[in-house]
XYZ file of C-alpha atoms in Angstrom:
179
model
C 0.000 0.000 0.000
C 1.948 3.029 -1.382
C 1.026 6.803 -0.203
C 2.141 9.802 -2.001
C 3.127 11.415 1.004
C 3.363 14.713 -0.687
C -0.384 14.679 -1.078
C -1.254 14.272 2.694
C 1.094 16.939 3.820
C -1.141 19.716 5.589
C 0.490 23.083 6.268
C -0.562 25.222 9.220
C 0.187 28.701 10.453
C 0.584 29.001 13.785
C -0.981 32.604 15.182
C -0.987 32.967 19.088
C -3.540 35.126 20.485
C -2.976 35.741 24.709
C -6.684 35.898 26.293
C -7.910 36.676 29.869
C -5.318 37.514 32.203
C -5.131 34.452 35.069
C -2.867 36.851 37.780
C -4.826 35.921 40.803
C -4.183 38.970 42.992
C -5.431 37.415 46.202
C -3.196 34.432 46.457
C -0.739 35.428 48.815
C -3.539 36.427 51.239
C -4.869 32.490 50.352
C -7.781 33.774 48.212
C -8.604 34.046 44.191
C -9.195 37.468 42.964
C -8.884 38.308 39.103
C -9.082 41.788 37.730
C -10.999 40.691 35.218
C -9.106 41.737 32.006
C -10.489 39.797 28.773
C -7.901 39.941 26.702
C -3.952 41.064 26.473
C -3.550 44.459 24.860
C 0.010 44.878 23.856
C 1.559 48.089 25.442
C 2.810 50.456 22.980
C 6.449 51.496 24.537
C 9.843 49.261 23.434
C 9.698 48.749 27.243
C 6.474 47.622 28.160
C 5.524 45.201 24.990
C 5.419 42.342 27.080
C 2.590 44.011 30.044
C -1.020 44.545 29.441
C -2.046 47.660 28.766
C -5.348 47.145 30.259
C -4.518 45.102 33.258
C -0.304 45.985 33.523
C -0.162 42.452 34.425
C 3.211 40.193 32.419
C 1.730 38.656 28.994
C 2.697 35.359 30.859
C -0.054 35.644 33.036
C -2.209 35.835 30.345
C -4.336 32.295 28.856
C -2.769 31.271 25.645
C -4.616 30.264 23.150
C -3.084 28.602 19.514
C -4.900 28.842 16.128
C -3.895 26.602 13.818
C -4.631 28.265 9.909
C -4.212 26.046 6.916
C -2.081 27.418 4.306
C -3.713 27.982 0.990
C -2.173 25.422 -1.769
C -0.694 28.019 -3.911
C 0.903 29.709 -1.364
C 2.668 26.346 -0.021
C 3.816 25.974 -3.482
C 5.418 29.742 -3.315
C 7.079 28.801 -0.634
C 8.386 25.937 -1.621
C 10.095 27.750 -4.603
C 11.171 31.069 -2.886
C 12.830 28.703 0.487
C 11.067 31.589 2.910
C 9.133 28.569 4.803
C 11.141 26.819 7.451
C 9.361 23.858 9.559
C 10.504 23.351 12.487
C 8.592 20.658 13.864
C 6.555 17.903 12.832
C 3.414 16.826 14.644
C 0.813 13.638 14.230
C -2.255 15.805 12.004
C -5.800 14.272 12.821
C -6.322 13.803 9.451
C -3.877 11.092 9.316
C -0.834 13.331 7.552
C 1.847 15.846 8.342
C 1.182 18.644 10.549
C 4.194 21.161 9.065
C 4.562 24.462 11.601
C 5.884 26.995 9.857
C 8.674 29.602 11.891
C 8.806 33.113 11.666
C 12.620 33.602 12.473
C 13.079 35.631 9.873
C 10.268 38.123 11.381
C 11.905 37.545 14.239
C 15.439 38.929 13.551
C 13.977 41.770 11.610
C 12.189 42.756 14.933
C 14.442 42.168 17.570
C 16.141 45.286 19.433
C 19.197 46.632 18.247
C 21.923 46.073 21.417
C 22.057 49.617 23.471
C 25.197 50.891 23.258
C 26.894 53.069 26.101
C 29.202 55.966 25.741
C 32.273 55.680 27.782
C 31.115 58.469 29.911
C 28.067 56.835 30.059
C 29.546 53.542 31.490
C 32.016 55.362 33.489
C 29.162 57.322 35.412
C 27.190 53.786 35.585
C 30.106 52.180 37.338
C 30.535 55.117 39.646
C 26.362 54.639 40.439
C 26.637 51.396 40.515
C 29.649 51.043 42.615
C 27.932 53.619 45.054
C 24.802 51.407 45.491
C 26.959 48.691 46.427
C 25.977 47.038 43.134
C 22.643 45.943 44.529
C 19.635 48.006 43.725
C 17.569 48.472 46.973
C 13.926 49.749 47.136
C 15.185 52.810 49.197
C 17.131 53.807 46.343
C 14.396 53.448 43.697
C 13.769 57.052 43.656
C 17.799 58.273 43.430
C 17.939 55.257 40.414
C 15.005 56.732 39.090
C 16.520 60.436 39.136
C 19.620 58.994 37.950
C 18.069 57.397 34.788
C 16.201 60.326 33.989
C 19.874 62.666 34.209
C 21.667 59.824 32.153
C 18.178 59.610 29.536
C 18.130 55.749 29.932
C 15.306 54.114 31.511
C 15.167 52.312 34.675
C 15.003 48.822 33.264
C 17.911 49.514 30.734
C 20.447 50.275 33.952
C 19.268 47.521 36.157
C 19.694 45.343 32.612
C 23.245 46.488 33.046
C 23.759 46.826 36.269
C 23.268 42.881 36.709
C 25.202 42.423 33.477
C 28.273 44.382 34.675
C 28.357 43.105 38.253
C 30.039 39.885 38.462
C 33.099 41.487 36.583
C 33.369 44.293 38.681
C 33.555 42.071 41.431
C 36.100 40.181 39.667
C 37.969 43.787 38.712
C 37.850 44.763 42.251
C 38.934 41.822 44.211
C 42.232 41.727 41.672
C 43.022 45.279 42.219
C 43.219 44.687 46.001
C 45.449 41.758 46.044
C-alpha cells in the first residue's frame, strides 16, 4: 500500500492570540481574585511590549490560546520555490498526515532590538552609580535610580539590565586590584 506522502502533507500557520489575564491577585492572602481583564492588549512602549495595557499584568499571566490556519495550496507551493518557509517541527495531524509548523525567524530577527550601546562616559558614570549602590539596587534607592536614569536619559530597566550584566566582573575587577 503506497502513499504519495506529498499529497497528505497539511500546512498550518501558527498565530498565538494571549486571552484573559489568570494573575490571581489574592493568592498570597490564600484567596482568588482576578481583575478581570479579557484579553492582552500589547503596550505600545519598546519597554512595556510584554505588560497589558489594560490590566499591567506580564503577557505570561495571560491564557494562551493557539490557532492553527491552513495554508492555501498556492501559497505552499510559493514557498516551496522562494525557500522563505522553514518547519521546524513535525506533529501527528488528525487527518492522518503531516502537521508542518511553519517559523517566523526571519520576522523575528527583523524585529528584535538593536543592542544599546553606552558611551564611555556613560559607562564610566554607571560604574561610579553602581559602585555607590553597592551594586545591589535596593527599594530605598528606587527614587535616586530613578533620578539617575532620567539625568543619564536611559530608563530604569535599561540600567538595572546592566547593572546585573556588569556586576560579576566588577567584582572580579575589584577583588584583583586589592590583592
Amino acid at each position: 500500500m503506497s502513499m504519495n506522502l506529498a499529497a497528505s502533507v497539511t500546512v498550518f500557520e501558527q498565530e498565538v492570540v494571549y486571552r484573559e489575564c489568570k494573575h490571581n491577585h489574592a493568592a498570597s492572602l490564600g484567596r482568588v481574585s482576578f481583575d478581570g481583564c479579557r484579553e492582552f492588549l500589547q503596550g505600545s512602549e519598546e519597554n512595556n511590549a510584554m505588560l497589558c495595557a489594560a490590566c499591567a499584568c506580564h503577557r505570561s499571566f495571560h491564557r494562551k490560546y493557539t490557532i492553527y490556519n491552513p495554508i492555501p495550496q498556492t501559497r505552499i507551493m510559493d514557498n516551496n520555490n522562494t525557500n522563505t518557509a522553514t518547519p521546524t517541527s513535525s506533529l501527528a495531524g488528525a487527518g492522518g498526515g503531516r502537521v508542518q509548523l511553519r517559523a517566523e525567524a526571519q520576522e523575528m530577527k527583523q524585529k528584535r532590538k538593536k543592542r544599546t550601546l553606552f558611551t564611555p562616559e556613560q559607562r564610566n558614570r554607571m560604574m561610579r552609580f553602581a559602585e555607590r549602590l553597592g551594586w545591589k539596587p535596593q527599594k530605598v534607592n528606587k527614587d535616586e535610580i530613578q533620578r539617575f536614569c532620567l539625568d543619564m536619559g536611559i530608563s530604569r530597566r535599561m540600567f538595572l539590565v546592566w547593572l546585573s550584566n556588569n556586576r560579576r566582573r566588577a567584582m572580579q575587577i575589584a577583588t584583583t586590584s586589592a590583592n
